[in-house]
CSV table of C-alpha atoms in Angstrom, one decimal:
chain,number,residue,atom,x,y,z
A,21,MET,CA,80.8,88.3,37.7
A,22,PHE,CA,84.4,89.0,38.5
A,23,ALA,CA,84.3,90.2,42.1
A,24,ARG,CA,87.2,92.4,43.0
A,25,GLY,CA,88.3,92.5,46.7
A,26,ALA,CA,88.5,95.8,48.3
A,27,VAL,CA,92.1,97.0,48.2
A,28,VAL,CA,93.0,99.2,51.1
A,29,ALA,CA,96.0,101.3,50.5
A,30,LEU,CA,97.7,101.9,53.8
A,31,TYR,CA,100.0,104.9,54.0
A,32,GLN,CA,102.7,104.4,56.6
A,33,PRO,CA,104.4,107.6,57.5
A,34,GLN,CA,108.2,107.1,57.5
A,35,TRP,CA,109.2,108.0,61.0
A,36,GLY,CA,110.9,105.1,62.7
A,37,GLN,CA,112.8,103.9,59.7
A,38,VAL,CA,115.9,106.2,59.7
A,39,ARG,CA,118.5,104.8,62.1
A,40,ASN,CA,120.7,107.3,63.9
A,41,MET,CA,124.4,106.8,63.9
A,42,ALA,CA,125.4,104.8,66.9
A,43,THR,CA,126.9,106.7,69.8
A,44,LEU,CA,130.2,105.8,71.3
A,45,LYS,CA,128.4,104.4,74.3
A,46,ASP,CA,126.3,102.0,72.2
A,47,ILE,CA,129.3,100.7,70.4
A,48,THR,CA,131.2,100.2,73.6
A,49,ARG,CA,128.3,98.3,75.1
A,50,ARG,CA,128.0,96.0,72.1
A,51,LEU,CA,131.7,95.4,72.0
A,52,LYS,CA,131.8,94.4,75.6
A,53,SER,CA,128.9,91.9,75.3
A,54,ILE,CA,130.4,90.3,72.1
A,55,LYS,CA,133.7,89.9,73.8
A,56,ASN,CA,132.0,88.1,76.7
A,57,ILE,CA,130.2,85.9,74.3
A,58,GLN,CA,133.4,85.0,72.6
A,59,LYS,CA,135.0,84.1,75.9
A,60,ILE,CA,132.0,81.8,76.7
A,61,THR,CA,132.0,80.1,73.3
A,62,LYS,CA,135.7,79.5,73.5
A,63,SER,CA,135.5,77.9,76.9
A,64,MET,CA,132.5,75.8,75.7
A,65,LYS,CA,134.7,74.6,72.9
A,66,MET,CA,137.5,73.6,75.3
A,67,VAL,CA,135.0,71.7,77.5
A,68,SER,CA,133.5,69.9,74.4
A,69,ALA,CA,137.0,69.0,73.2
A,70,ALA,CA,137.8,67.3,76.5
A,71,LYS,CA,134.5,65.5,76.6
A,72,TYR,CA,135.0,64.5,72.9
A,73,ALA,CA,138.4,63.0,73.6
A,74,ARG,CA,137.0,60.9,76.4
A,75,ALA,CA,133.9,59.8,74.4
A,76,GLU,CA,136.0,58.8,71.4
A,77,ARG,CA,138.3,56.7,73.7
A,78,GLU,CA,135.2,54.9,75.2
A,79,LEU,CA,133.7,54.4,71.8
A,80,LYS,CA,136.3,52.0,70.5
A,81,PRO,CA,135.4,49.1,72.9
A,82,ALA,CA,131.8,50.0,72.7
A,83,ARG,CA,131.7,49.4,68.9
A,84,VAL,CA,132.4,45.7,69.6
A,85,TYR,CA,129.1,45.4,71.5
A,86,GLY,CA,127.2,46.9,68.6
A,87,THR,CA,128.8,44.8,65.8
A,88,GLY,CA,128.5,41.7,68.0
A,89,ALA,CA,124.9,42.2,68.6
A,90,LEU,CA,124.0,42.8,65.0
A,91,ALA,CA,126.2,40.0,63.7
A,92,LEU,CA,123.5,37.4,64.2
A,93,TYR,CA,120.9,39.4,62.3
A,94,GLU,CA,123.3,39.9,59.4
A,95,LYS,CA,124.7,36.4,59.2
A,96,ALA,CA,121.4,34.7,59.5
A,97,GLU,CA,119.8,37.3,57.2
A,98,ILE,CA,116.8,37.9,59.4
A,99,LYS,CA,114.2,40.0,57.8
A,100,ALA,CA,110.8,40.9,59.1
A,101,PRO,CA,107.9,39.7,57.0
A,102,GLU,CA,106.2,42.4,55.1
A,103,ASP,CA,102.8,42.1,56.7
A,104,LYS,CA,103.8,42.9,60.2
A,105,LYS,CA,101.9,45.8,61.6
A,106,LYS,CA,103.5,47.2,64.7
A,107,HIS,CA,106.6,49.2,64.4
A,108,LEU,CA,108.9,50.9,66.9
A,109,LEU,CA,111.3,53.8,66.3
A,110,ILE,CA,113.9,54.8,68.9
A,111,GLY,CA,115.5,58.2,68.3
A,112,VAL,CA,118.8,58.6,70.3
A,113,SER,CA,119.9,62.1,71.0
A,114,SER,CA,120.5,64.2,74.2
A,115,ASP,CA,119.1,66.9,76.4
A,116,ARG,CA,121.5,69.8,75.5
A,117,GLY,CA,121.6,72.1,72.5
A,118,LEU,CA,124.2,74.2,70.8
A,119,CYS,CA,125.5,71.3,68.9
A,120,GLY,CA,124.6,72.0,65.3
A,121,ALA,CA,122.2,69.8,63.5
A,122,ILE,CA,122.4,66.8,65.8
A,123,HIS,CA,118.8,66.9,67.2
A,124,THR,CA,117.1,68.2,64.1
A,125,SER,CA,118.6,65.5,61.8
A,126,ILE,CA,117.3,62.7,64.1
A,127,ALA,CA,113.9,64.4,64.4
A,128,LYS,CA,113.7,64.9,60.6
A,129,THR,CA,114.5,61.2,60.0
A,130,LEU,CA,111.9,60.2,62.7
A,131,LYS,CA,109.2,62.4,61.1
A,132,ASN,CA,109.9,60.9,57.6
A,133,GLU,CA,109.8,57.4,58.9
A,134,ILE,CA,106.5,58.0,60.8
A,135,THR,CA,105.0,59.4,57.6
A,136,ASN,CA,106.2,56.5,55.4
A,137,LEU,CA,105.1,53.8,57.9
A,138,SER,CA,101.7,55.4,58.5
A,139,ASN,CA,101.1,55.7,54.8
A,140,ALA,CA,101.9,52.0,54.5
A,141,GLY,CA,99.2,51.2,57.1
A,142,LYS,CA,101.5,50.2,59.9
A,143,GLU,CA,101.1,51.3,63.5
A,144,VAL,CA,104.1,53.3,64.7
A,145,MET,CA,105.3,54.3,68.2
A,146,VAL,CA,108.3,56.5,68.9
A,147,VAL,CA,110.7,56.4,71.9
A,148,GLY,CA,112.8,59.5,72.4
A,149,VAL,CA,116.1,59.3,74.2
A,150,GLY,CA,116.9,62.8,75.2
A,151,ASP,CA,114.7,65.8,76.0
A,152,LYS,CA,115.4,67.5,72.7
A,153,ILE,CA,113.6,64.7,70.8
A,154,ARG,CA,110.6,65.1,72.9
A,155,GLY,CA,110.6,68.9,72.4
A,156,LEU,CA,110.9,68.6,68.6
A,157,LEU,CA,108.3,65.9,68.2
A,158,GLN,CA,105.7,66.7,70.8
A,159,ARG,CA,103.8,69.4,69.1
A,160,THR,CA,103.2,67.7,65.7
A,161,HIS,CA,103.7,64.0,66.5
A,162,GLY,CA,102.9,63.9,70.2
A,163,ASN,CA,100.5,61.0,69.9
A,164,TYR,CA,103.2,58.8,68.6
A,165,LEU,CA,105.5,59.2,71.6
A,166,LEU,CA,105.5,56.1,73.7
A,167,LEU,CA,108.3,57.0,76.2
A,168,THR,CA,111.0,59.6,76.6
A,169,PHE,CA,114.2,59.6,78.6
A,170,LYS,CA,115.9,62.6,80.1
A,171,GLU,CA,119.2,63.3,81.9
A,172,VAL,CA,121.0,62.1,78.7
A,173,GLY,CA,124.1,63.9,77.8
A,174,ARG,CA,125.1,65.2,81.2
A,175,ARG,CA,127.5,62.3,81.9
A,176,PRO,CA,128.9,59.8,79.5
A,177,PRO,CA,126.4,57.0,78.9
A,178,SER,CA,127.0,53.6,80.6
A,179,PHE,CA,125.7,50.2,80.0
A,180,GLY,CA,123.5,50.8,83.0
A,181,ASP,CA,121.7,53.5,81.0
A,182,ALA,CA,121.1,51.2,78.1
A,183,SER,CA,119.8,48.5,80.5
A,184,VAL,CA,117.3,51.0,82.0
A,185,ILE,CA,116.1,52.1,78.6
A,186,ALA,CA,115.8,48.5,77.4
A,187,SER,CA,114.0,47.4,80.6
A,188,GLU,CA,111.5,50.2,80.3
A,189,LEU,CA,110.9,49.4,76.7
A,190,LEU,CA,110.2,45.8,77.5
A,191,ASN,CA,107.9,46.6,80.4
A,192,SER,CA,106.0,49.3,78.4
A,193,GLY,CA,103.7,46.6,77.0
A,194,TYR,CA,104.0,47.7,73.4
A,195,GLU,CA,104.5,44.5,71.6
A,196,PHE,CA,106.3,45.6,68.5
A,197,ASP,CA,107.0,43.3,65.5
A,198,GLU,CA,109.9,45.3,64.1
A,199,GLY,CA,111.8,48.3,65.0
A,200,SER,CA,114.8,50.5,64.3
A,201,VAL,CA,117.2,52.6,66.3
A,202,ILE,CA,118.0,56.0,64.7
A,203,TYR,CA,121.2,57.6,66.0
A,204,ASN,CA,124.1,59.7,64.8
A,205,ARG,CA,127.0,57.5,63.8
A,206,PHE,CA,130.4,59.1,64.4
A,207,ARG,CA,132.6,59.1,61.3
A,208,SER,CA,135.3,61.7,62.2
A,209,VAL,CA,135.8,64.9,64.1
A,210,ILE,CA,134.1,67.0,61.5
A,211,SER,CA,131.5,64.5,60.2
A,212,TYR,CA,128.8,62.3,61.5
A,213,LYS,CA,125.9,60.6,59.7
A,214,THR,CA,122.4,59.8,60.8
A,215,ASP,CA,122.1,56.0,60.7
A,216,GLU,CA,119.5,53.3,61.4
A,217,LYS,CA,119.9,49.9,62.9
A,218,PRO,CA,117.2,47.3,63.0
A,219,ILE,CA,115.7,45.5,66.0
A,220,PHE,CA,113.5,42.4,65.6
A,221,SER,CA,110.9,40.9,67.9
A,222,LEU,CA,111.2,37.4,69.3
A,223,GLU,CA,108.6,36.0,66.9
A,224,THR,CA,110.4,37.3,63.8
A,225,VAL,CA,113.7,35.8,64.9
A,226,ALA,CA,112.2,32.5,66.0
A,227,GLY,CA,110.3,32.2,62.8
A,228,SER,CA,113.2,32.8,60.5
A,229,GLU,CA,114.2,29.8,58.5
A,230,SER,CA,117.9,30.3,58.6
A,231,LEU,CA,117.9,29.9,62.4
A,232,SER,CA,117.9,26.1,62.1
A,233,ILE,CA,121.6,26.1,61.2
A,234,TYR,CA,122.4,27.2,64.7
A,235,ASP,CA,122.8,24.5,67.4
A,236,ASP,CA,121.2,24.4,70.8
A,237,ILE,CA,118.6,27.2,70.3
A,238,ASP,CA,115.4,27.0,72.2
A,239,ALA,CA,112.8,29.7,73.0
A,240,ASP,CA,114.3,30.6,76.3
A,241,VAL,CA,117.8,31.1,74.9
A,242,LEU,CA,116.4,33.2,72.1
A,243,ARG,CA,114.4,35.3,74.4
A,244,ASN,CA,117.4,36.0,76.6
A,245,TYR,CA,119.5,36.8,73.5
A,246,GLN,CA,116.8,39.2,72.2
A,247,GLU,CA,116.6,41.2,75.5
A,248,PHE,CA,120.4,41.4,75.8
A,249,THR,CA,120.7,42.4,72.1
A,250,LEU,CA,118.3,45.3,72.7
A,251,ALA,CA,120.5,46.6,75.5
A,252,ASN,CA,123.6,46.1,73.4
A,253,ILE,CA,122.3,48.0,70.4
A,254,LEU,CA,121.1,50.9,72.7
A,255,TYR,CA,124.5,51.1,74.4
A,256,TYR,CA,126.2,51.2,71.0
A,257,SER,CA,123.9,53.9,69.7
A,258,LEU,CA,124.3,55.9,72.9
A,259,LYS,CA,128.1,55.8,72.7
A,260,GLU,CA,128.1,56.8,69.0
A,261,SER,CA,125.6,59.5,69.6
A,262,THR,CA,127.5,61.2,72.4
A,263,THR,CA,130.7,61.2,70.4
A,264,SER,CA,129.0,62.8,67.4
A,265,GLU,CA,127.3,65.3,69.7
A,266,GLN,CA,130.5,66.4,71.4
A,267,SER,CA,132.4,66.8,68.1
A,268,ALA,CA,129.5,68.8,66.6
A,269,ARG,CA,129.3,71.1,69.6
A,270,MET,CA,133.1,71.6,69.3
A,271,THR,CA,132.7,72.7,65.7
A,272,ALA,CA,129.6,74.8,66.4
A,273,MET,CA,131.3,76.7,69.3
A,274,ASP,CA,134.5,77.1,67.2
A,275,ASN,CA,132.4,78.8,64.4
A,276,ALA,CA,130.6,80.9,66.9
A,277,SER,CA,134.0,82.1,68.4
A,278,LYS,CA,135.2,82.9,64.9
A,279,ASN,CA,132.1,84.9,64.0
A,280,ALA,CA,132.4,86.8,67.3
A,281,SER,CA,136.0,87.7,66.5
A,282,GLU,CA,134.9,89.0,63.1
A,283,MET,CA,132.2,91.1,64.7
A,284,ILE,CA,134.7,92.4,67.2
A,285,ASP,CA,137.1,93.5,64.5
A,286,LYS,CA,134.4,95.2,62.5
A,287,LEU,CA,133.0,96.9,65.6
A,288,THR,CA,136.5,98.1,66.7
A,289,LEU,CA,136.9,99.8,63.3
A,290,THR,CA,133.5,101.5,63.5
A,291,PHE,CA,134.4,102.5,67.1
A,292,ASN,CA,137.6,104.2,66.1
A,293,ARG,CA,135.9,105.9,63.2
A,294,THR,CA,133.1,107.1,65.4
A,295,ARG,CA,135.6,108.4,68.0
A,296,GLN,CA,137.5,110.4,65.4
A,297,ALA,CA,134.2,111.8,64.0
A,298,VAL,CA,133.2,112.9,67.5
A,299,ILE,CA,136.5,114.6,68.1
A,300,THR,CA,136.3,116.3,64.7
A,301,LYS,CA,132.8,117.5,65.4
A,302,GLU,CA,133.9,119.0,68.7
A,303,LEU,CA,136.8,120.7,67.1
A,304,ILE,CA,134.5,122.2,64.4
A,305,GLU,CA,132.1,123.5,67.0
A,306,ILE,CA,134.9,125.1,69.0
A,307,ILE,CA,136.5,126.6,65.9
A,308,SER,CA,133.2,127.9,64.5
A,309,GLY,CA,132.2,129.3,67.9
A,310,ALA,CA,135.6,131.1,68.1
A,311,ALA,CA,135.1,132.4,64.5
A,312,ALA,CA,131.7,133.7,65.4
A,313,LEU,CA,133.2,135.9,68.1
A,314,ASP,CA,135.3,137.8,65.6
B,17,ARG,CA,105.3,39.8,79.1
B,18,SER,CA,103.4,36.7,80.3
B,19,LEU,CA,105.1,33.8,82.0
B,20,PRO,CA,106.3,31.2,79.4
B,21,SER,CA,104.2,28.1,79.4
B,22,LEU,CA,106.1,24.9,80.3
B,23,GLY,CA,105.9,23.0,77.0
B,24,PRO,CA,107.5,19.5,76.5
B,25,ALA,CA,110.8,19.6,78.5
B,26,ALA,CA,111.0,23.4,78.4
B,27,MET,CA,114.4,24.5,79.9
B,28,VAL,CA,113.1,27.8,81.4
B,29,ALA,CA,115.6,29.4,83.7
B,30,TYR,CA,114.6,29.8,87.4
B,31,TRP,CA,114.9,33.6,87.2
B,32,ARG,CA,112.6,33.7,84.2
B,33,GLN,CA,110.1,31.7,86.1
B,34,ALA,CA,110.4,34.1,89.0
B,35,GLY,CA,109.4,36.9,86.6
B,36,LEU,CA,112.8,38.6,85.9
B,37,SER,CA,113.9,39.6,82.5
B,38,TYR,CA,117.4,38.8,81.3
B,39,ILE,CA,118.5,42.4,81.6
B,40,ARG,CA,117.4,42.5,85.3
B,41,TYR,CA,119.1,39.2,85.9
B,42,SER,CA,122.4,40.4,84.5
B,43,GLN,CA,122.1,43.7,86.4
B,44,ILE,CA,121.7,41.8,89.7
B,45,CYS,CA,124.6,39.5,88.8
B,46,ALA,CA,126.8,42.5,88.0
B,47,GLN,CA,125.8,44.1,91.3
B,48,VAL,CA,126.9,41.0,93.2
B,49,VAL,CA,130.2,40.9,91.3
B,50,ARG,CA,130.8,44.6,92.1
B,51,ALA,CA,130.0,44.1,95.8
B,52,ALA,CA,132.6,41.3,95.9
B,53,MET,CA,135.5,43.4,94.4
B,54,LYS,CA,138.4,44.7,96.4
B,55,PRO,CA,138.0,48.3,97.6
B,56,GLN,CA,140.5,49.9,95.3
B,57,TYR,CA,138.7,48.5,92.2
B,58,LYS,CA,135.2,48.6,93.6
B,59,ALA,CA,134.9,52.5,93.6
B,60,GLU,CA,135.9,52.6,89.9
B,61,ALA,CA,133.5,49.9,88.9
B,62,GLU,CA,130.7,51.5,90.8
B,63,ARG,CA,131.3,54.8,89.0
B,64,ALA,CA,131.5,53.2,85.6
B,65,ALA,CA,128.2,51.4,86.2
B,66,MET,CA,126.1,54.3,87.3
B,67,ALA,CA,122.9,54.8,85.4
B,68,THR,CA,121.7,58.4,85.2
B,69,VAL,CA,118.8,58.2,82.7
B,70,LYS,CA,115.3,59.0,83.9
B,71,THR,CA,112.1,57.9,82.3
B,72,LEU,CA,109.3,60.3,81.4
B,73,LYS,CA,106.0,58.8,80.5
B,74,PRO,CA,103.9,61.1,78.3
B,75,LYS,CA,100.7,62.3,80.0
B,76,LYS,CA,97.6,60.9,78.3
B,77,GLU,CA,95.0,63.6,77.9
């Protein structure tokens, strides 16, 4: 039997649909608020430009830390064995918004990685550097969050920040086998790319065969090196991340100012047209009133 | 992390035996160096080394 659902035909009387033509006062109010917004976005762009210049200047020496830290992993071709279970993801972003797709691209990559790793049967935990990461992940993937860090982005990052993050990570008690840092790598003023850099646990590095070519390596030296590398990689990713964020905020605020100017031009035209229409209407009333007296 | 066991002729550093991590050790060393700097360079170094990040542990329900 083909059951047909009851179809209720709701008749909505058309009263609120017709929009009246805006009065001069409405247009003036809108024009004033958009002009204020344009001033704000323009000043935000200036501030971001200054912060970006400083961040880019500080990025050049910081890149050395990153490439140096990762050089051992690349030269010795250290790879984690496939059967390792515990994984760690560190998403590096910041607290403040209005910077385009910076936070959402990191969160998207994190969510994809969580799904892939969980499907492969691995245990995943996420560390969020920056309040925005926590906000984006908490609702859906809240149980994967191990730690979050806030007050990121207000001042340029220092090695002290990276040390604090690395220390907290090491003291958290989560013994991960393998991990990766997900950050926005700065390419140029107008482009950045979400990138991933690996981190390995002490056991993985110590157990790698190619390590025997290095002289004077014992467990203590390796452990010191691992801890220091963690801080180095975090410092490098923080520096790259802030530079990308400032350049993205500059672009976003520039676009916002441009859009605001376009709206101001359009509104000014409608304002003039409306003003002329009001004057014409008054004239018509006066003239028809005068004609009615005859 | 647990204290490393002293295997055959293990060269474990004194600070590692005291329970410090390498990061904490280098932080303390840097603090000492900064305290020994001349005043005109000290202020700049202190400012560059300031750590502003705060940790937030997620509440377990």
